[in-house]
PDB file of C-alpha atoms in Angstrom:
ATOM      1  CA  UNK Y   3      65.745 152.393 158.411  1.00 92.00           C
ATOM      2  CA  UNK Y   4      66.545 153.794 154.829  1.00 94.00           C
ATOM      3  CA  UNK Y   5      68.823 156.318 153.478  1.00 95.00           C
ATOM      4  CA  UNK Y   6      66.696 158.295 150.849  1.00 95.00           C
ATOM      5  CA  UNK Y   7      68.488 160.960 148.917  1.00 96.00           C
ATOM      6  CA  UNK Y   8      66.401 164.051 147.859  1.00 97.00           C
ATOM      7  CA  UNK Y   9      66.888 166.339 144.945  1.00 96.00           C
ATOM      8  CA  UNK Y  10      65.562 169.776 145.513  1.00 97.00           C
ATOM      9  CA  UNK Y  11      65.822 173.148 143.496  1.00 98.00           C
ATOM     10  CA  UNK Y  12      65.256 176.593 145.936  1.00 97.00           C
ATOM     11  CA  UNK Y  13      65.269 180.454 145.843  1.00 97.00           C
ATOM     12  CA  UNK Y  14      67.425 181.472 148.049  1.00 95.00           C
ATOM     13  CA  UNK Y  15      66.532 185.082 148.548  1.00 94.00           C
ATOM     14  CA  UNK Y  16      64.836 185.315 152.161  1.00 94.00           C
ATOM     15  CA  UNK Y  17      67.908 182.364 153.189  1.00 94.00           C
ATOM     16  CA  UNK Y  18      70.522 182.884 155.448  1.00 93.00           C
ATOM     17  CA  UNK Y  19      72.391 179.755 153.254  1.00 90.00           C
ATOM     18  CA  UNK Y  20      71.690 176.334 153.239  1.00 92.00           C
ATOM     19  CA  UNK Y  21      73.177 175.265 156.507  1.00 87.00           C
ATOM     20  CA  UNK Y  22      71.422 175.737 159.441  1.00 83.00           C
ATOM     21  CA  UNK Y  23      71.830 179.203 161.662  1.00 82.00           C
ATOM     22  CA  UNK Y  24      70.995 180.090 165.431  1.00 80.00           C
ATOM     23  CA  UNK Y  25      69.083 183.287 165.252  1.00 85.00           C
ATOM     24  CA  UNK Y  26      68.781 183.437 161.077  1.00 90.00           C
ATOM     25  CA  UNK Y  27      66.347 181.265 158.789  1.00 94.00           C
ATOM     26  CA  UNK Y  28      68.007 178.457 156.363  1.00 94.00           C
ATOM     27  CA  UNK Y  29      67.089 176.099 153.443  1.00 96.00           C
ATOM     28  CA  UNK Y  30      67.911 173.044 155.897  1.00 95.00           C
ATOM     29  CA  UNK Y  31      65.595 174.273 158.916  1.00 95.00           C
ATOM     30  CA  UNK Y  32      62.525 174.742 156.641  1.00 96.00           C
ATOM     31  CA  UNK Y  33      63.309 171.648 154.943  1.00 96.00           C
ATOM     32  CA  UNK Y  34      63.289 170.013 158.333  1.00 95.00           C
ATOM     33  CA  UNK Y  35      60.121 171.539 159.813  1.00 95.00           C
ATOM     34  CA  UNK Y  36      57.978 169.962 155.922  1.00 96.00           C
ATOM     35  CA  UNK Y  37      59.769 166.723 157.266  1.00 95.00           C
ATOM     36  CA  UNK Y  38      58.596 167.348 160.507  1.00 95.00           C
ATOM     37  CA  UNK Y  39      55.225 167.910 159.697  1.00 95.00           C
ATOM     38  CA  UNK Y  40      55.294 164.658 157.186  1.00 94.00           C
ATOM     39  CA  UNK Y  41      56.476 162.226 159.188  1.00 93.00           C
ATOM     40  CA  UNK Y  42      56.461 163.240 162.640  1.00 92.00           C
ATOM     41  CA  UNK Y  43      59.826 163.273 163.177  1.00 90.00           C
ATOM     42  CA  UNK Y  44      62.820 165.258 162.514  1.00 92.00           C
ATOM     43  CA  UNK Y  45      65.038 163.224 161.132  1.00 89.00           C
ATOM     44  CA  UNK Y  46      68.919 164.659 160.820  1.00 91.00           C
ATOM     45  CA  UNK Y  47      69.754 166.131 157.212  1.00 94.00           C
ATOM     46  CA  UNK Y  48      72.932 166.023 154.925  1.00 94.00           C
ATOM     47  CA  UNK Y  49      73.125 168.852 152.195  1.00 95.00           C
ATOM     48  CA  UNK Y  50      75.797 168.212 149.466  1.00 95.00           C
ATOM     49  CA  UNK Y  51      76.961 171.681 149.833  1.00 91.00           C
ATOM     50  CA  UNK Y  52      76.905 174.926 151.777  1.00 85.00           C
ATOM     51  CA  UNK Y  53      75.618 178.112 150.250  1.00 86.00           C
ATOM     52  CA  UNK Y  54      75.821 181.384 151.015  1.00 89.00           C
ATOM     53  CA  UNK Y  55      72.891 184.087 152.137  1.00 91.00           C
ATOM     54  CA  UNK Y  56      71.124 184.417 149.295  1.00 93.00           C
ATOM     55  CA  UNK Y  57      72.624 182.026 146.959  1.00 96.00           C
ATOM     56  CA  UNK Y  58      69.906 179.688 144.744  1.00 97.00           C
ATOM     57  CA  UNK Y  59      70.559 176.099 143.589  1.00 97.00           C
ATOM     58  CA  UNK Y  60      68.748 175.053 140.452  1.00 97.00           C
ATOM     59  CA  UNK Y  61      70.041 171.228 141.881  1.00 97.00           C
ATOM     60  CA  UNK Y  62      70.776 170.562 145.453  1.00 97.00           C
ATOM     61  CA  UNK Y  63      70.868 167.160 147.160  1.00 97.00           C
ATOM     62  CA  UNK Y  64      70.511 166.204 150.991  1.00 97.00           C
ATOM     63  CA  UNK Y  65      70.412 162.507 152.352  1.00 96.00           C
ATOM     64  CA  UNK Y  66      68.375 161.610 155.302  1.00 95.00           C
ATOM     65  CA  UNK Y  67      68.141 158.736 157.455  1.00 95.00           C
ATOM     66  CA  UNK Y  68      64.290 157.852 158.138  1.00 94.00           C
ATOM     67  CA  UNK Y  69      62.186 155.197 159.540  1.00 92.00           C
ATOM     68  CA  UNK Y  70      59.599 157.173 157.233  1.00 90.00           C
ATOM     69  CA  UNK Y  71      57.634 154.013 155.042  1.00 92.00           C
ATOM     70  CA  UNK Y  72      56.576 157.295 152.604  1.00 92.00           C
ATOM     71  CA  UNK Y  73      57.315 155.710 149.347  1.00 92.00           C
ATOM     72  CA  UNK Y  74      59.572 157.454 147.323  1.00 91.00           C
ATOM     73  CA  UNK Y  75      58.083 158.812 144.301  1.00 93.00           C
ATOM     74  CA  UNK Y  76      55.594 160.039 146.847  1.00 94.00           C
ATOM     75  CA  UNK Y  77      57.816 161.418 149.136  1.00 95.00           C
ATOM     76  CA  UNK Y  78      58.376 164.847 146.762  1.00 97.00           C
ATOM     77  CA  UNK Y  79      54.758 165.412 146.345  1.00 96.00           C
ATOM     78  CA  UNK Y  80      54.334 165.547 150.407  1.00 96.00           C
ATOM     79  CA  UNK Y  81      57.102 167.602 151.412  1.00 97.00           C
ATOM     80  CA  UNK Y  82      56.289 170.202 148.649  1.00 98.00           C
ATOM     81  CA  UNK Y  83      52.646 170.572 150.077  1.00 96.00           C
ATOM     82  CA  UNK Y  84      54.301 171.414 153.405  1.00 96.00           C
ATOM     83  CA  UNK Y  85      57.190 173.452 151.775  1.00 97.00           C
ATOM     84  CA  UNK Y  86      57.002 176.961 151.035  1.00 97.00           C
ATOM     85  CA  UNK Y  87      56.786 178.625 147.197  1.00 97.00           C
ATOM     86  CA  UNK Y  88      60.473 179.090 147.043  1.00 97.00           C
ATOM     87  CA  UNK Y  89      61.851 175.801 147.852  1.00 98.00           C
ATOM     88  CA  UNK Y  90      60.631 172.614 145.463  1.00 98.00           C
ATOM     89  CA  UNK Y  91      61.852 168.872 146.345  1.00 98.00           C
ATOM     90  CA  UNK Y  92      62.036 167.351 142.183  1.00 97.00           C
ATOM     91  CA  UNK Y  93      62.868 163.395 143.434  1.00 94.00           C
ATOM     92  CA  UNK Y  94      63.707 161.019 145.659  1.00 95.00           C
ATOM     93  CA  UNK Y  95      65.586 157.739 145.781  1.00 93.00           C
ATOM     94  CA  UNK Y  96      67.067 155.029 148.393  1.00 93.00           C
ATOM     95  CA  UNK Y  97      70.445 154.478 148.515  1.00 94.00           C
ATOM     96  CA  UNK Y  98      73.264 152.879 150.313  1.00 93.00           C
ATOM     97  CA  UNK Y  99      73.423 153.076 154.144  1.00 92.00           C
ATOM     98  CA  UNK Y 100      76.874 154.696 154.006  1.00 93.00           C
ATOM     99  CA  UNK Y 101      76.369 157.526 151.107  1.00 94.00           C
ATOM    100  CA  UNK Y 102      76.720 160.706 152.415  1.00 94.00           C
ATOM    101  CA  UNK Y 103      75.552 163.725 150.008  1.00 94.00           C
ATOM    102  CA  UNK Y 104      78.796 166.041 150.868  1.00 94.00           C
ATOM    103  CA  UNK Y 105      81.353 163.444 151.085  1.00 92.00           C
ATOM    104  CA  UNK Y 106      80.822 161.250 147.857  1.00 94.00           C
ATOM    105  CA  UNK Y 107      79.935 164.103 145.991  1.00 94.00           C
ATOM    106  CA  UNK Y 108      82.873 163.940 142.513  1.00 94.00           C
ATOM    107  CA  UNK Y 109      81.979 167.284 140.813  1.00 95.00           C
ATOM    108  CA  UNK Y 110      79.892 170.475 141.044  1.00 97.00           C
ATOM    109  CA  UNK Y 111      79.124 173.367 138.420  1.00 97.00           C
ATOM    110  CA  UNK Y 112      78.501 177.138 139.151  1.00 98.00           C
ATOM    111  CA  UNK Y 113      76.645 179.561 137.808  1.00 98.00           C
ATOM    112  CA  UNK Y 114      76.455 182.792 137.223  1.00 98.00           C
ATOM    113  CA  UNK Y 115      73.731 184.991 135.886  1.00 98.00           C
ATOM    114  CA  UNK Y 116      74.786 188.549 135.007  1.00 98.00           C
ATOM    115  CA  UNK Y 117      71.948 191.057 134.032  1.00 98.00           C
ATOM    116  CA  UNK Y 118      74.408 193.126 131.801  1.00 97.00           C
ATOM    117  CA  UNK Y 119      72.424 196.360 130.935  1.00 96.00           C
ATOM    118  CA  UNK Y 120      71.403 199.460 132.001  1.00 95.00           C
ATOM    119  CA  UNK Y 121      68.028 199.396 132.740  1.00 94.00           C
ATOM    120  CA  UNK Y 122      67.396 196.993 135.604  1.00 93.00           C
ATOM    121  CA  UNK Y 123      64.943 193.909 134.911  1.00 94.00           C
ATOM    122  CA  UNK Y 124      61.650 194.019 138.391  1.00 94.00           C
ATOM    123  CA  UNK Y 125      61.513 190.279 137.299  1.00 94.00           C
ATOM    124  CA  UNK Y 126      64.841 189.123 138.215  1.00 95.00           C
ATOM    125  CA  UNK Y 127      65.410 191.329 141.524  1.00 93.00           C
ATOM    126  CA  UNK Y 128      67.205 189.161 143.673  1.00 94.00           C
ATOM    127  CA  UNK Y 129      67.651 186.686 141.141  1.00 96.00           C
ATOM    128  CA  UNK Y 130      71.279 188.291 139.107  1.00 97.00           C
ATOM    129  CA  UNK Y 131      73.618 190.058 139.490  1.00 97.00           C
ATOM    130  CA  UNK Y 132      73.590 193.509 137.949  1.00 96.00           C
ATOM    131  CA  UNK Y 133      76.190 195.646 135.534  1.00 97.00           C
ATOM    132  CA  UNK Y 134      75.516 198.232 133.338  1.00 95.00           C
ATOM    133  CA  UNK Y 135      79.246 198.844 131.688  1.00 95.00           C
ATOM    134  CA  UNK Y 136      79.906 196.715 128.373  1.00 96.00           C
ATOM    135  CA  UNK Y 137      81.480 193.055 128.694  1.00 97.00           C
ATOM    136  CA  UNK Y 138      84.723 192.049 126.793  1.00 97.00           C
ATOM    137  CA  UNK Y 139      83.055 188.925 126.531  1.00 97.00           C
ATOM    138  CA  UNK Y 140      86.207 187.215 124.205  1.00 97.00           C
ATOM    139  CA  UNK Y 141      89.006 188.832 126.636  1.00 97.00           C
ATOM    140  CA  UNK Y 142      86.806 187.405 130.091  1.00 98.00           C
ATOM    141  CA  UNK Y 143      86.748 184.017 128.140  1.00 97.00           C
ATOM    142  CA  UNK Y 144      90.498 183.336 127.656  1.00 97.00           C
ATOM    143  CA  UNK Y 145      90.873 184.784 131.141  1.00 97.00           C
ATOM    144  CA  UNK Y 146      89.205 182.075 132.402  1.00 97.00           C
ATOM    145  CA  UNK Y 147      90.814 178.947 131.319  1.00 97.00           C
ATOM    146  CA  UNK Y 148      93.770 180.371 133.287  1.00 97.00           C
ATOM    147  CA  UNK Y 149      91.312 178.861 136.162  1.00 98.00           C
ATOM    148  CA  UNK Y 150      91.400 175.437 134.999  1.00 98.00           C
ATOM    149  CA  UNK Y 151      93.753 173.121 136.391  1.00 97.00           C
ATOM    150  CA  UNK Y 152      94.674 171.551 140.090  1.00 98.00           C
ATOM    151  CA  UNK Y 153      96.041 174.648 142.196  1.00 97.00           C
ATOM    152  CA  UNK Y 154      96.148 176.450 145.497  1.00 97.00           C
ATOM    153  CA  UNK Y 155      93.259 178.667 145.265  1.00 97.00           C
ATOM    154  CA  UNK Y 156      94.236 180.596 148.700  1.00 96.00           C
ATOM    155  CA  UNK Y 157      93.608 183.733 146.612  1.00 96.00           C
ATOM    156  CA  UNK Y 158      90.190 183.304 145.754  1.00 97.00           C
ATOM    157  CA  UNK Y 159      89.237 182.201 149.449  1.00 95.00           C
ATOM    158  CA  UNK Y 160      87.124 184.727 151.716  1.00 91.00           C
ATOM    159  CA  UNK Y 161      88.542 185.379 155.037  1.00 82.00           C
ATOM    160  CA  UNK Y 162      86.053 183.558 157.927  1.00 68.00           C
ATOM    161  CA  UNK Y 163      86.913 180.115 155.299  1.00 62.00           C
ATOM    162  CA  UNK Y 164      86.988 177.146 157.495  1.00 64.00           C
ATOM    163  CA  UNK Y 165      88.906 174.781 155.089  1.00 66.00           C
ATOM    164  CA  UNK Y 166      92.668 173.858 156.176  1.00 79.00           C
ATOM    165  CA  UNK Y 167      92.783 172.509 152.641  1.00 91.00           C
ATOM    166  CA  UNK Y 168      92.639 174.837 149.462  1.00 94.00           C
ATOM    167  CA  UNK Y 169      93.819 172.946 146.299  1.00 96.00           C
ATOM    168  CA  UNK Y 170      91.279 172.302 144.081  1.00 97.00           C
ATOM    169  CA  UNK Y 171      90.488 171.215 140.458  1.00 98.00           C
ATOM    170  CA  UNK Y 172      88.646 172.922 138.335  1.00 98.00           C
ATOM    171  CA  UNK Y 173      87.554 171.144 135.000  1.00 98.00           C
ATOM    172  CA  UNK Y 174      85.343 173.955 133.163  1.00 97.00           C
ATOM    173  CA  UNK Y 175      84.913 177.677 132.608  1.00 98.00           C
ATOM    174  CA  UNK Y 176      82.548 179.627 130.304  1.00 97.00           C
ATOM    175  CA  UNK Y 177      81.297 183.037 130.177  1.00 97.00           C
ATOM    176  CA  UNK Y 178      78.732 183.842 127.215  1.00 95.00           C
ATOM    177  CA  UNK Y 179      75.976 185.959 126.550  1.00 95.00           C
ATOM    178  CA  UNK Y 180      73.186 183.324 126.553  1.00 90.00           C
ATOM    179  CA  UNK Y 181      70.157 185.420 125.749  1.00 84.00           C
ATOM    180  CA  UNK Y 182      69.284 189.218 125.239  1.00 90.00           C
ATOM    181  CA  UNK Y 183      71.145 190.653 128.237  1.00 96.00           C
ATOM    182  CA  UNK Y 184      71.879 188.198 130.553  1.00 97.00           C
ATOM    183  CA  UNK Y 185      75.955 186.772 131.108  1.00 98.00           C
ATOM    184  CA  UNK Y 186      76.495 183.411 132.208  1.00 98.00           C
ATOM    185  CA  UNK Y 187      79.608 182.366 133.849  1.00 98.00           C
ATOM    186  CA  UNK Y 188      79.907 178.494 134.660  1.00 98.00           C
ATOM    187  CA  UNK Y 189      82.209 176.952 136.614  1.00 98.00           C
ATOM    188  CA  UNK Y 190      82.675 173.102 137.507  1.00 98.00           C
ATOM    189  CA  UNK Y 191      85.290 171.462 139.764  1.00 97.00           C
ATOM    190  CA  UNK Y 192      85.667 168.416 142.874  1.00 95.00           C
ATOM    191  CA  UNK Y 193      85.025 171.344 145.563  1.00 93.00           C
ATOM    192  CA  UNK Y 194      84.721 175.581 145.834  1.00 95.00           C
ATOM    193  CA  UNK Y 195      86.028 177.324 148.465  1.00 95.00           C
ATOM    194  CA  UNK Y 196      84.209 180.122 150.801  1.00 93.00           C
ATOM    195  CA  UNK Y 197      83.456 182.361 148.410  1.00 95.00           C
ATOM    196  CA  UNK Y 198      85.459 181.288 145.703  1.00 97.00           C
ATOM    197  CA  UNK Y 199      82.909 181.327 142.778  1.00 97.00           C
ATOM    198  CA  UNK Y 200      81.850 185.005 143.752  1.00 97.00           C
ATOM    199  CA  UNK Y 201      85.825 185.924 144.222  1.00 98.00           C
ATOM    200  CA  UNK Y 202      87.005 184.402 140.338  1.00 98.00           C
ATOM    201  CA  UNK Y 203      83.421 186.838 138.892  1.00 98.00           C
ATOM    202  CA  UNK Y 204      84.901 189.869 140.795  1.00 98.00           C
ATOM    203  CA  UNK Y 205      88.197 188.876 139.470  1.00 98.00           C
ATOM    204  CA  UNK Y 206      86.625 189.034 135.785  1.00 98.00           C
ATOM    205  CA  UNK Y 207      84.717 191.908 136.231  1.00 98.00           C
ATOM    206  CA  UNK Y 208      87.939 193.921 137.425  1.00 98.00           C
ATOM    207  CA  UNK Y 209      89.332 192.296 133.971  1.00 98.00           C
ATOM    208  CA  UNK Y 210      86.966 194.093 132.497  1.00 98.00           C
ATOM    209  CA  UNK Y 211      87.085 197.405 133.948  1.00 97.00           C
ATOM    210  CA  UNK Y 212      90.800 197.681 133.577  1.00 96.00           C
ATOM    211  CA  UNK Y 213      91.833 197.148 137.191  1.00 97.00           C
ATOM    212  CA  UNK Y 214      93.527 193.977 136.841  1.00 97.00           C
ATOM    213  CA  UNK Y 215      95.595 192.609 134.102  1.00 96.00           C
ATOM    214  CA  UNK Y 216      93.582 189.897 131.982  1.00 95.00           C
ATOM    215  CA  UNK Y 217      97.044 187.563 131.496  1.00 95.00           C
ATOM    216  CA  UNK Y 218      97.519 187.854 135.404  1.00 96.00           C
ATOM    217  CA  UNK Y 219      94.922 185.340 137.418  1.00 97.00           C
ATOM    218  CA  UNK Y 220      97.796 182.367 137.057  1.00 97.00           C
ATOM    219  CA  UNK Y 221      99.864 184.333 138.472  1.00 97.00           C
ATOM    220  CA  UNK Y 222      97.845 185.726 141.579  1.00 97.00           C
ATOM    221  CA  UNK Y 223      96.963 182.182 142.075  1.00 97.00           C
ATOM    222  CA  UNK Y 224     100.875 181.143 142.629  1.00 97.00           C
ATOM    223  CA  UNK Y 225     100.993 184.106 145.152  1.00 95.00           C
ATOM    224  CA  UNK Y 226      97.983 182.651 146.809  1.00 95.00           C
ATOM    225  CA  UNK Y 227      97.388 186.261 147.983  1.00 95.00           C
ATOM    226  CA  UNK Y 228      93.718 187.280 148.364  1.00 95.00           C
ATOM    227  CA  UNK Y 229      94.485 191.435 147.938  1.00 95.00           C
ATOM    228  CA  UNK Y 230      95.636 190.409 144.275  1.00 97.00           C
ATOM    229  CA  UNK Y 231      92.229 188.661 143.252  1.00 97.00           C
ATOM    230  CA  UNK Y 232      89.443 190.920 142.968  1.00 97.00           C
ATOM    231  CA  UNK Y 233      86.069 191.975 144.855  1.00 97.00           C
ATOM    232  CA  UNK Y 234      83.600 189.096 145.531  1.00 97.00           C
ATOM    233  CA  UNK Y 235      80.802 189.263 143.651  1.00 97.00           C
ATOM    234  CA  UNK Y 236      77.204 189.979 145.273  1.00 95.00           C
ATOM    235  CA  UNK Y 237      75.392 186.543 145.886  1.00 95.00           C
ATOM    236  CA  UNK Y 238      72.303 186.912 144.387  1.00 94.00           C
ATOM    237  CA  UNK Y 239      73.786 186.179 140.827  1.00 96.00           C
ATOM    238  CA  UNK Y 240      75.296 182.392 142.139  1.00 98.00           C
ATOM    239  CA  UNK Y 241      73.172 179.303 141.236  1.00 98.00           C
ATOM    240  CA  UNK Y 242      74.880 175.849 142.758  1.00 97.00           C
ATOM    241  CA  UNK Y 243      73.210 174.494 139.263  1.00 97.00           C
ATOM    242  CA  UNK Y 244      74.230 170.436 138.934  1.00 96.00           C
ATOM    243  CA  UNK Y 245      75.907 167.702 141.136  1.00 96.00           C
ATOM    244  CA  UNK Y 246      77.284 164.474 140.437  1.00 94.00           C
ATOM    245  CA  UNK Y 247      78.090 161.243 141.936  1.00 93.00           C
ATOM    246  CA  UNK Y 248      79.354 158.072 141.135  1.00 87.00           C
ATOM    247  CA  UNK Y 249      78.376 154.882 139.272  1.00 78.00           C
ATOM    248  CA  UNK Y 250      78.482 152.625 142.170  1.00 77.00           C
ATOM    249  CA  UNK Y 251      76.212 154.183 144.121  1.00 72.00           C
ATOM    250  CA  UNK Y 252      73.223 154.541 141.559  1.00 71.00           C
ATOM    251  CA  UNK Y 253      74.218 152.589 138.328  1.00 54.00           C
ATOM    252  CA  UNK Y 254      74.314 155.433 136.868  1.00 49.00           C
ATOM    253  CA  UNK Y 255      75.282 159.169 137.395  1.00 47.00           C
ATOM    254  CA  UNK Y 256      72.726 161.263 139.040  1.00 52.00           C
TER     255      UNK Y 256
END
């Protein structure tokens, strides 16, 4: 028996999430049926994180438990030829028996990807977020280092959020025009919250329009009141884009 942890990158447009679903289709139940088809058996799966329908992850990593003798540098190369177009496994390792992906996971970063013009892009349908008003990008960018910090981020948590828990540390924000017309805001921290990363863009964008004081997010954290945050973003503009473990479980971070 090993534990073998894969990274993979997928487009999550035709996804009901990550996390497997009864009656809808998921990144984890096509990743099991190319594992399936592999090795003949469908081995259990551990995803670092849970995404939302029709969320993308530029870096995602699952763990599986496998009697599978596939070595692993050719272990990517035979799941992609049974994987569809949209999902791509980039490398495999062994590690410890006890790792789990979601558990000893130390830090994740967000992204973003705002198509901020007026005329609509038919190469990145599905792939952004769309809005045509102008972006006080310097205002947005103080506004969110009032994010940074250990807090209760109750207010930036969708109703139908299963946590019992919501403190969380964020290290980083950003949000910068990175090329032409498209907005990037990145976020890292230990853990998000049900919607959380979609609820802090809303927030912003509501900063921008006027609807919501730019000096006030601090403050409708302390009230941990979710009418005082703003709209939740649409999904198709959130990339889960790195994770990172620890030392001891790689000798280095991966």
């Amino acid at each position: 028996m090993r534990n073998l942890l894969f990274e993979i990158a997928y487009q999550g447009t035709r996804y009901h999430g990550y996390q497997v679903q009864e009656n809808a289709l998921s990144v984890a139940q096509v990743l099991q049926d190319a594992i399936e088809a592999v090795t003949g058996s469908r081995d259990d799966i551990t995803g670092c994180s849970r995404t939302d329908t029709g969320v993308h992850a530029n870096s995602f990593y699952f763990n599986m438990k496998t009697e599978s003798r596939i070595p692993e540098d050719r272990f990517p190369i035979a799941l992609n030829h049974a994987l569809p177009p949209d999902i791509a496994v980039k490398r495999c390792q062994e590690v410890p028996m006890e790792f789990h992906a979601r558990y000893h996971c130390l830090r994740k970063e967000y992204l973003y990807r705002i198509w901020n013009s007026e005329i609509r892009s038919p190469f990145l349908d599905g792939l952004v977020s769309e809005y045509k008003y102008p972006l006080d990008l310097p205002c947005l960018q103080k506004a969110t280092q009032d994010f940074v910090g250990t807090y209760d981020f109750r207010a930036f948590c969708a109703a139908g959020g299963k946590e019992m828990e919501t403190v969380r540390t964020i290290y980083e924000t950003s949000i910068c025009r990175e090329e032409g017309d498209m907005v990037c805001f990145r976020v890292s921290g230990d853990g998000f919250l049900y919607h959380m990363v979609r609820i802090m863009v809303g927030t912003l964008l509501e900063i921008n329009e006027g609807k919501i004081p730019p000096d006030s997010i601090r403050e409708i954290i302390e009230q941990r009141d979710r009418t005082l945050a703003g709209r939740t973003a649409k999904p198709q503009g959130l990339y889960l884009n790195r994770v990172e473990y620890g030392d001891e479980w790689f000798g280095k971070t991966v």
